[in-house]
Short mmCIF file of C-alpha atoms in Angstrom, two decimals:
data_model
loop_
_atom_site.label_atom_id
_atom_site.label_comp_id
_atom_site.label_asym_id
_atom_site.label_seq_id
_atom_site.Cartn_x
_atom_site.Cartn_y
_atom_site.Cartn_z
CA UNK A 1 0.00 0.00 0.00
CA UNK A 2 1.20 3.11 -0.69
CA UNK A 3 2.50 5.98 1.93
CA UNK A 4 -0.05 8.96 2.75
CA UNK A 5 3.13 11.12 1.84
CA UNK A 6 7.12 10.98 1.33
CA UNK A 7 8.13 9.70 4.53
CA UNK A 8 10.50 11.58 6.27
CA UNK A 9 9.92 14.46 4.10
CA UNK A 10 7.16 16.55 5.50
CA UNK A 11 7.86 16.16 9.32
CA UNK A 12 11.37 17.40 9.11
CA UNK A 13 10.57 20.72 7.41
CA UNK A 14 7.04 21.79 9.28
CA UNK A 15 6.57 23.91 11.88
CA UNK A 16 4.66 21.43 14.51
CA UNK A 17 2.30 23.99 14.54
CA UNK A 18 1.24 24.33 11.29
CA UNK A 19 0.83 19.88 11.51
CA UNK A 20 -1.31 20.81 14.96
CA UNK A 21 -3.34 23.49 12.95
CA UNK A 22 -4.08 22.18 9.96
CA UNK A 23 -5.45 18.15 11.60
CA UNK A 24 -7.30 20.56 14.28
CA UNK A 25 -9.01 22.50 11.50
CA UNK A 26 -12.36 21.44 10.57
CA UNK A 27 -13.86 19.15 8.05
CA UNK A 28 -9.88 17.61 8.13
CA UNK A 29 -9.30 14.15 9.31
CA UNK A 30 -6.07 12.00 8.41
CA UNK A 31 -7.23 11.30 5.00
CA UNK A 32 -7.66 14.80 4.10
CA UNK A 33 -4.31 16.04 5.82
CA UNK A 34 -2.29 13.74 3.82
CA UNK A 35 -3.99 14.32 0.53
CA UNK A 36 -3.44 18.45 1.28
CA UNK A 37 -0.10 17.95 2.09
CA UNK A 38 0.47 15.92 -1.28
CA UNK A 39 -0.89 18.50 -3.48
CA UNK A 40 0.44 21.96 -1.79
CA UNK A 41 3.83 20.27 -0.48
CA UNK A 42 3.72 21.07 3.29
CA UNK A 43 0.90 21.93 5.90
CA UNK A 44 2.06 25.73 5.86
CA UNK A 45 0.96 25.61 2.53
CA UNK A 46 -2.21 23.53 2.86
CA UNK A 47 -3.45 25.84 5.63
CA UNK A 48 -3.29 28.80 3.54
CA UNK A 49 -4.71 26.67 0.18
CA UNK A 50 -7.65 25.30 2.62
CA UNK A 51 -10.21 28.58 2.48
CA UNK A 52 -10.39 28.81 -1.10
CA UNK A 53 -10.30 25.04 -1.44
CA UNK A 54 -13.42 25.15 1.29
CA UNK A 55 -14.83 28.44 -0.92
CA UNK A 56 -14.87 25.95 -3.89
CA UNK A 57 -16.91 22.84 -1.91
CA UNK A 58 -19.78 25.78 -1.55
CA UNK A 59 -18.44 25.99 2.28
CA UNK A 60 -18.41 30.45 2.86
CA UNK A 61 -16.47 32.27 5.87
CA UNK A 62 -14.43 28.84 6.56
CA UNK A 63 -11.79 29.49 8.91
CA UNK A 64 -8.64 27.26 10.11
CA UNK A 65 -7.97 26.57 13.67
CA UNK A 66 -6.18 29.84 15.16
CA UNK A 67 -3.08 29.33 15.93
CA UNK A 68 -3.36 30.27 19.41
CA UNK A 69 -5.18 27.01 20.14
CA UNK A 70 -2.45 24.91 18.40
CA UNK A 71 0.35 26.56 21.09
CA UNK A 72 -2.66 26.03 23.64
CA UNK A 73 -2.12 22.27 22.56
CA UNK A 74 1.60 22.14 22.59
CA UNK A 75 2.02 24.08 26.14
CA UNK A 76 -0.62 21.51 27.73
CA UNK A 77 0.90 18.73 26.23
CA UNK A 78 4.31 19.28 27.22
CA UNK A 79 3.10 20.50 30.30
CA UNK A 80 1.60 17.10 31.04
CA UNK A 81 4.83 15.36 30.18
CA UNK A 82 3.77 14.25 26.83
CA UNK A 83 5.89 13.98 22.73
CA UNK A 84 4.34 15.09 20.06
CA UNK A 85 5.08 12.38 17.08
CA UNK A 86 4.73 13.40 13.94
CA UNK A 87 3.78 11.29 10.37
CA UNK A 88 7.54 10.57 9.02
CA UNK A 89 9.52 11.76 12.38
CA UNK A 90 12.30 9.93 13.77
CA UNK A 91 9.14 8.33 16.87
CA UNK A 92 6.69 8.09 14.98
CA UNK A 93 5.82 4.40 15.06
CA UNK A 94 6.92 2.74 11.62
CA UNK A 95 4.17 0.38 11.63
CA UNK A 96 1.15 3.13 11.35
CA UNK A 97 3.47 4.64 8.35
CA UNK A 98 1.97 2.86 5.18
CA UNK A 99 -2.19 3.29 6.07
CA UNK A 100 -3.80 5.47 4.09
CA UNK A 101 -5.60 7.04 7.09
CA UNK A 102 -2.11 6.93 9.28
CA UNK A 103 -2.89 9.76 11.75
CA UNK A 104 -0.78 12.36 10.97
CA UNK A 105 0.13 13.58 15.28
CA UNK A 106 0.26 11.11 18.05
CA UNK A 107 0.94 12.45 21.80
CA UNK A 108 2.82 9.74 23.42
CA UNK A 109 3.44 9.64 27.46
CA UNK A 110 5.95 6.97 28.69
CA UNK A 111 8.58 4.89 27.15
CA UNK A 112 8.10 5.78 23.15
CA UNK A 113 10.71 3.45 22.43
CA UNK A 114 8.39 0.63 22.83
CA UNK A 115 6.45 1.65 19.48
CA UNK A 116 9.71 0.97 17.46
CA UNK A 117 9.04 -2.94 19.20
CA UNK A 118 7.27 -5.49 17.41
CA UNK A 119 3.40 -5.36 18.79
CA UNK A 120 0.41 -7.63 19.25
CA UNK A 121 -2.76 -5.88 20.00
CA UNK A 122 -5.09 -7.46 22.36
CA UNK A 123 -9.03 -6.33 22.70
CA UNK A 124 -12.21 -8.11 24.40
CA UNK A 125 -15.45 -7.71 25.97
CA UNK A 126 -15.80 -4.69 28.57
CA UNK A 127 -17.85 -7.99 30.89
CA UNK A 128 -15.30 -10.56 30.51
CA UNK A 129 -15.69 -13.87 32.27
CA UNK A 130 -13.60 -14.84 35.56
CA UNK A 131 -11.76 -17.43 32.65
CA UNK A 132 -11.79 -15.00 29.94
CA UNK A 133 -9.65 -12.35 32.44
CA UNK A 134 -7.55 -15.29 33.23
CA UNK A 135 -6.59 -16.40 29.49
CA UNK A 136 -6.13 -12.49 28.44
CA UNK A 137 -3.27 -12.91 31.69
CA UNK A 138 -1.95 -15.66 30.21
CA UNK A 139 -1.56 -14.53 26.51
CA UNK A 140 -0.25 -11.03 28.11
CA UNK A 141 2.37 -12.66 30.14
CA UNK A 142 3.10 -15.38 27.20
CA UNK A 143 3.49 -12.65 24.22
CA UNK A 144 5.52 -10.43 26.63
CA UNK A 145 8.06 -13.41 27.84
CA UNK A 146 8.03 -13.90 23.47
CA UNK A 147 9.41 -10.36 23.23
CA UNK A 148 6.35 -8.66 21.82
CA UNK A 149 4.72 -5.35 22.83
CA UNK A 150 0.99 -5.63 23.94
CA UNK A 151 -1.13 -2.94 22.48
CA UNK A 152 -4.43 -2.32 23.67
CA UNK A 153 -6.97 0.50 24.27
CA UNK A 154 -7.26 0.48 28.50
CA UNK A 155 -11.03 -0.10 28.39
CA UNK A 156 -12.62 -2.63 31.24
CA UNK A 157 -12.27 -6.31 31.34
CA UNK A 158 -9.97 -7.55 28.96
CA UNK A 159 -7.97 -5.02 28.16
CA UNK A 160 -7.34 -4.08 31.33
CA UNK A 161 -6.32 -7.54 31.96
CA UNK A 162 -3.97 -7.47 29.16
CA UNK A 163 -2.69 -4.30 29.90
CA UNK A 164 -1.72 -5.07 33.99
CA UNK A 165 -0.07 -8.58 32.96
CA UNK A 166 2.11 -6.95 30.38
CA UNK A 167 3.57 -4.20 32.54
CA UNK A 168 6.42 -5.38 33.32
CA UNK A 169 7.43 -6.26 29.54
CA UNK A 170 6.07 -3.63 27.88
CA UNK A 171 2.63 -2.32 27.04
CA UNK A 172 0.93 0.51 25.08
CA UNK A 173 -2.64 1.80 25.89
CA UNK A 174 -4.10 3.66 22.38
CA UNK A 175 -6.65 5.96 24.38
CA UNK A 176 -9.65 6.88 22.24
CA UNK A 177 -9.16 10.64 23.95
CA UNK A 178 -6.69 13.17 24.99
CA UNK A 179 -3.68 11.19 26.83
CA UNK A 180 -4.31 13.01 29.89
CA UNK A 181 -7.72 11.89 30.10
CA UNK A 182 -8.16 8.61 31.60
CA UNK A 183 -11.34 6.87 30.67
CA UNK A 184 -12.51 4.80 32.23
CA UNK A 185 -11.71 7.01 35.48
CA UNK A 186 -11.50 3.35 37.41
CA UNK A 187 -8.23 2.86 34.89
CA UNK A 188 -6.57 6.09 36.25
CA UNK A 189 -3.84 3.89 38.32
CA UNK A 190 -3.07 1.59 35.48
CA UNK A 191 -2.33 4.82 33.44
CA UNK A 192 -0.14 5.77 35.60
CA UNK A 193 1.65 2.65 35.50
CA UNK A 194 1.64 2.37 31.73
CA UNK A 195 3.38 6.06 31.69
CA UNK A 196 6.06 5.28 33.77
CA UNK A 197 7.23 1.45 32.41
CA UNK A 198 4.80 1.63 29.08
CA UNK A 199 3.51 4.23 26.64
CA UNK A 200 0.35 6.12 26.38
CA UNK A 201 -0.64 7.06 23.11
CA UNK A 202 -3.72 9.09 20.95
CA UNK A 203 -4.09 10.86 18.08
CA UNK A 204 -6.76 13.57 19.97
CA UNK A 205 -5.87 16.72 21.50
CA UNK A 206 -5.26 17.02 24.97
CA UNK A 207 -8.15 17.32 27.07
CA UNK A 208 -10.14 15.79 24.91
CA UNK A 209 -13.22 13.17 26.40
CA UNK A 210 -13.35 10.59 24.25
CA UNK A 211 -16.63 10.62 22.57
CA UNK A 212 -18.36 7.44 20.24
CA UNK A 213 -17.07 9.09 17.63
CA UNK A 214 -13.52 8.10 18.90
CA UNK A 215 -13.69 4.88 19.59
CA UNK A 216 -13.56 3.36 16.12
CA UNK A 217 -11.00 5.79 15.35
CA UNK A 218 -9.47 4.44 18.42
CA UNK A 219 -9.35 1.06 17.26
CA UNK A 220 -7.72 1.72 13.82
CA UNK A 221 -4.31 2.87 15.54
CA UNK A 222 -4.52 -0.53 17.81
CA UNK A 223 -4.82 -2.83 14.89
CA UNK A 224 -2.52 -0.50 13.22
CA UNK A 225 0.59 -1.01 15.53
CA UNK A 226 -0.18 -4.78 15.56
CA UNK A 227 1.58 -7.59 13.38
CA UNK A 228 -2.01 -9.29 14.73
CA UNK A 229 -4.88 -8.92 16.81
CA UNK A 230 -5.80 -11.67 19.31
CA UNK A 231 -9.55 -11.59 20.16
CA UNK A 232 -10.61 -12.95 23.91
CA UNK A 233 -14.18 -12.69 24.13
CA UNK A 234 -16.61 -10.34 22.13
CA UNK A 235 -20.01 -10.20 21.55
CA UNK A 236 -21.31 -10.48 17.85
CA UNK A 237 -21.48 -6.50 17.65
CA UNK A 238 -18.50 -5.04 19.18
CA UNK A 239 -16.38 -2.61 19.66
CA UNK A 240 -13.36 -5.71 19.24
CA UNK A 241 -15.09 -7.03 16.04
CA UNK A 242 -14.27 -3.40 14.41
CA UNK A 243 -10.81 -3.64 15.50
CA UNK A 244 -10.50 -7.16 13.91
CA UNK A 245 -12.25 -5.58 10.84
CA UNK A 246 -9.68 -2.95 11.10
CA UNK A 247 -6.65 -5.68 11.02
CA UNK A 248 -7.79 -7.63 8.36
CA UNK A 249 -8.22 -4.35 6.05
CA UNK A 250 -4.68 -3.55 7.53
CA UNK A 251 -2.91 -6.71 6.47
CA UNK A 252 -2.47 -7.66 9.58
CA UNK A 253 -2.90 -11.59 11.10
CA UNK A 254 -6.65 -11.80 13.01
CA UNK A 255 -6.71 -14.53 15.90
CA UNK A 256 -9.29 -15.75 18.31
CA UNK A 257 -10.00 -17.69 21.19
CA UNK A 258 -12.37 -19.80 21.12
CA UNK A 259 -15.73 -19.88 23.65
CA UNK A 260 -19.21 -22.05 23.73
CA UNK A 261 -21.56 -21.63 21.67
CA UNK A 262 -23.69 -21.02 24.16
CA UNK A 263 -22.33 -18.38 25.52
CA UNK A 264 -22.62 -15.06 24.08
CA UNK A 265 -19.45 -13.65 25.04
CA UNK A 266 -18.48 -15.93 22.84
CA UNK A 267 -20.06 -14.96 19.66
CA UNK A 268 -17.55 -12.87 18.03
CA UNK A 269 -14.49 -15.04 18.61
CA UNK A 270 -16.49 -17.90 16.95
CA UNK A 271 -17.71 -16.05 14.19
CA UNK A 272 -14.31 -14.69 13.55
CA UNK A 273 -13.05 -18.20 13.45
CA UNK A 274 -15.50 -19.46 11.07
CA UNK A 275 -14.60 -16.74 8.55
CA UNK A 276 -10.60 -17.99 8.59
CA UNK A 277 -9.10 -16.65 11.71
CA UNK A 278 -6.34 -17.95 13.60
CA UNK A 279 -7.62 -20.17 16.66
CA UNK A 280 -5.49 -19.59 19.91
CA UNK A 281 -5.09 -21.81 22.88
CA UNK A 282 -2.37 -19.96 24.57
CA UNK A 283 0.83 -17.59 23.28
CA UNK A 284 2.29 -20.70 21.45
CA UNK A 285 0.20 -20.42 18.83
CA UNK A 286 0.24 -16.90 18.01
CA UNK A 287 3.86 -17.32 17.95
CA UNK A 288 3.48 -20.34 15.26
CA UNK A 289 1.75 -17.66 13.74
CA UNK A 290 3.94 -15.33 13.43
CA UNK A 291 6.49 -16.82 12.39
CA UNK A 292 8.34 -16.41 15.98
CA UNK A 293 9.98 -18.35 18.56
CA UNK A 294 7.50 -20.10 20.70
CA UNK A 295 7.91 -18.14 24.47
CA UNK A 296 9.36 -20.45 27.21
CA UNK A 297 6.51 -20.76 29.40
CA UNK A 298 5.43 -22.99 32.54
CA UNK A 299 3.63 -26.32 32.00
CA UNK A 300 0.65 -24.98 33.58
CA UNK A 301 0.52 -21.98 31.07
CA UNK A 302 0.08 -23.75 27.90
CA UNK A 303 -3.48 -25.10 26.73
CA UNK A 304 -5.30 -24.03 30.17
CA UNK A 305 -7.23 -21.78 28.17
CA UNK A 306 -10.53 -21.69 30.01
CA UNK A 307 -12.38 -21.84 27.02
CA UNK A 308 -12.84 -25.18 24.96
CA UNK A 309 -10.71 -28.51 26.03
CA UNK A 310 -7.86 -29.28 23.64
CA UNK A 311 -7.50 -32.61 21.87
CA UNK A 312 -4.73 -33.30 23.86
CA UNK A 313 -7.28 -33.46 27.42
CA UNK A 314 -5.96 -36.23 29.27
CA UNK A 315 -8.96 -38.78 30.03
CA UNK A 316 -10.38 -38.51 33.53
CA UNK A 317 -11.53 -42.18 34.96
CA UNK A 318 -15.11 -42.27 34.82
CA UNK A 319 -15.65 -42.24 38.25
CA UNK A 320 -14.08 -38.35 38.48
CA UNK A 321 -16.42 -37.66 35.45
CA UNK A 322 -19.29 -38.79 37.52
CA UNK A 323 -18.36 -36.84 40.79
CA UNK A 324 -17.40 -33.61 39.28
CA UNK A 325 -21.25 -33.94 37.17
CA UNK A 326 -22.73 -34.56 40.83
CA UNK A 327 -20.99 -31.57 42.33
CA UNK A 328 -22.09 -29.49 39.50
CA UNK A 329 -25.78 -30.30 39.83
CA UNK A 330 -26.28 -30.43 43.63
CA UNK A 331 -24.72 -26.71 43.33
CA UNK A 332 -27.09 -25.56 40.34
CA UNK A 333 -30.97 -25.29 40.43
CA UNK A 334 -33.90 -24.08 38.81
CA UNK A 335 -32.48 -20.36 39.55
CA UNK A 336 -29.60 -19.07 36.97
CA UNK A 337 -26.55 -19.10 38.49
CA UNK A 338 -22.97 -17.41 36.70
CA UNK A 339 -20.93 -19.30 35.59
CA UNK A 340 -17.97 -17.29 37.38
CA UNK A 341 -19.95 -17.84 40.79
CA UNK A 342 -19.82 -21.56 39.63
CA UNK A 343 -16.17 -21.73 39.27
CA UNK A 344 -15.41 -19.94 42.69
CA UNK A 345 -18.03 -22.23 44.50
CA UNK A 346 -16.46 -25.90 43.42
CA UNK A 347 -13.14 -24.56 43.27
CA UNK A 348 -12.58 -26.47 40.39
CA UNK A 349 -9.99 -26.03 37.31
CA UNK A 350 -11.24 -24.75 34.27
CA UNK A 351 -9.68 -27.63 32.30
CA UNK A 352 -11.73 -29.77 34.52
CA UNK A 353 -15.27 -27.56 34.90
CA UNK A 354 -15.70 -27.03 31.57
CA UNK A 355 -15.89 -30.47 29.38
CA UNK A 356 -18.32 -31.11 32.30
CA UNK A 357 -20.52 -28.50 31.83
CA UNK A 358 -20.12 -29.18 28.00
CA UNK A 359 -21.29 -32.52 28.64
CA UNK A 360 -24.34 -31.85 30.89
CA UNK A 361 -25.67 -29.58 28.36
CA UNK A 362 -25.20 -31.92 25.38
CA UNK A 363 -26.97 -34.51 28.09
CA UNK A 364 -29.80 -31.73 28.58
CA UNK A 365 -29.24 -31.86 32.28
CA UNK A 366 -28.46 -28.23 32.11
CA UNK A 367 -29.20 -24.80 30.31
CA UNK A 368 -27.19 -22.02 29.93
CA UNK A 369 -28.98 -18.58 28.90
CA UNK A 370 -27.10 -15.33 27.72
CA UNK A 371 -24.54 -14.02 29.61
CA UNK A 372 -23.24 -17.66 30.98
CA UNK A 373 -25.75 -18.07 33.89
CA UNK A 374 -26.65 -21.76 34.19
CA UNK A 375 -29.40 -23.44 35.56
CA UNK A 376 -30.10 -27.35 36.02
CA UNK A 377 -33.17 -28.63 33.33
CA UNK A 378 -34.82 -31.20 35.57
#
């Protein structure tokens, strides 16, 4: 695919300002920038071009953004701590350099050497499962021991999952607002910790609350970054299915894991597996993937996914079978129960809980309804 603009070019020779002004100016998003900077050879030039060229769309008394707010921009976000990147620059991260819609500033807050890493992206549902937490931990942890960067966008459930486990090796939140707004406000702490050993990144101004509008802008930059995007739990209209939307239209590797059918967490990840993604057990296999050297991790790391046994299961004697179905039921009744409280309850291992609730509900001994609450069917 073709770059937005010479790289290199551009970036060196602006004024940071004029790059501020001219992406803050209305009715200009990344496609636009790049395409103005094409024709009129630098964004000095584009922002004096852009009236007439407005005049000429039938839009009257069009004005660009003063550049009073641009130094605003630059004093609050140097203020805060924060780089401005620019498209072509020296930080900018390489891998956003050949979209078409590559945004043309990123503030970045923390280690910015981690964007010149290699990255795997990592999204989910907001209401991830007890198991789904634990397998975004365990891909975290696996991907960082492989050497890669996780990327993800520091919402609830899984991605704060992702994001804690990968501290210590190296993560980047892509916020869908300004980097000094933390949303959600719960996340405040982990930013914190991503600034000092990770990297906070966005392409919004400073101060900015994220808005809908950002979020799918949001997710382009994840997927972006990403030589793939793992998938742990989404529903079958999410916010995670865009961002595997995004990859695939990105050249870059979609993976899932895999969940029951049954459970509607699940849908996504099994719909994106139907249509030809990557299946993934555990950080092995995105590895495989990849091309990469599989990470060195403990025994009990590998296929515990949480999710659907392997084909490797070992056999349990039928006698375990029968006790762990008996436990199940005598906790379970008419009344749906989640599966989460479930787990907790019986204390049991997922690799053990879950080809026996598989079974009972093949057996018709028990339901489960939306959301993974169970109930027993006699």
């Amino acid at each position: 695919m073709a770059a937005p603009m010479a790289a290199g070019g551009a970036a060196e020779r602006d004024d940071p300002l004029d790059w501020l002004r001219l992406i803050r100016s209305r009715r200009v998003g990344a496609v636009t920038f790049h395409r103005l900077v094409a024709e009129h050879g630098s964004a000095r030039a584009a922002l004096a071009a852009l009236p007439e060229i407005a005049r000429a769309a039938g839009v009257e008394d069009y004005a660009v953004c003063p550049v009073e707010v641009a130094q605003a921009e630059l004093r609050s976000g140097r203020a805060f701590g924060a780089q401005l990147l620019l498209w072509g620059g020296p930080d900018y991260p390489a891998a956003l350099m050949d979209l078409p819609d590559a945004p043309p500033v990123l503030w970045a807050r923390g280690q910015t050497a981690l964007l010149a890493r290699p990255m795997v992206a990592m999204v989910g549902a907001r209401n991830a499962s007890s198991l789904g937490l634990r397998m975004a931990r365990r891909l975290a942890e696996g991907l960082g021991q492989g050497g890669q960067v996780v990327v993800s966008g520091l919402a609830r459930g899984i991605d704060t999952a992702a994001h804690e486990a990968a501290l210590a090796s190296g993560t980047v939140a892509v916020m869908a607002g300004g980097v000094d707004v933390t949303y959600p406000e719960e996340n405040a702490d982990l930013a914190r910790s991503i600034a000092a050993t990770g990297c906070l990144v966005s392409e919004q101004p400073m101060g900015c609350v994220p808005q809908t509008r950002h979020f799918p802008l949001r997710n382009r930059i994840i997927s972006g970054l990403s030589r793939a995007v793992v998938v742990v739990e989404a529903a079958a209209r999410s916010g995670s299915l865009i961002t595997a939307r995004d990859a695939a239209d990105q050249g870059r590797e979609v993976m899932a894991v895999p969940g029951h059918p049954f459970d509607a967490r699940a849908a996504g990840c099994n719909m994106l597996l139907r249509d030809g993604a990557t299946l993934v057990r555990h950080a092995g296999d995105v590895a495989e993937a990849l091309g990469l050297s599989a990470p060195n991790l403990p025994e009990t790391a590998q296929p515990e996914t949480g999710i659907l046994p392997g084909p490797t299961a070992p056999r349990r004697p039928l006698g375990d079978i029968a006790a762990v179905h008996g436990q199940i039921l005598a906790r379970l009744g008419p009344s749906p129960l989640a599966e989460d409280q479930l787990i907790r309850d019986l204390a049991l291992p997922p690799s053990v809980l879950t080809p026996a609730l598989v079974s009972l509900e093949l057996e018709g001994r028990i339901t489960r309804a939306p959301g993974g609450l169970l109930s027993r069917a006699d």
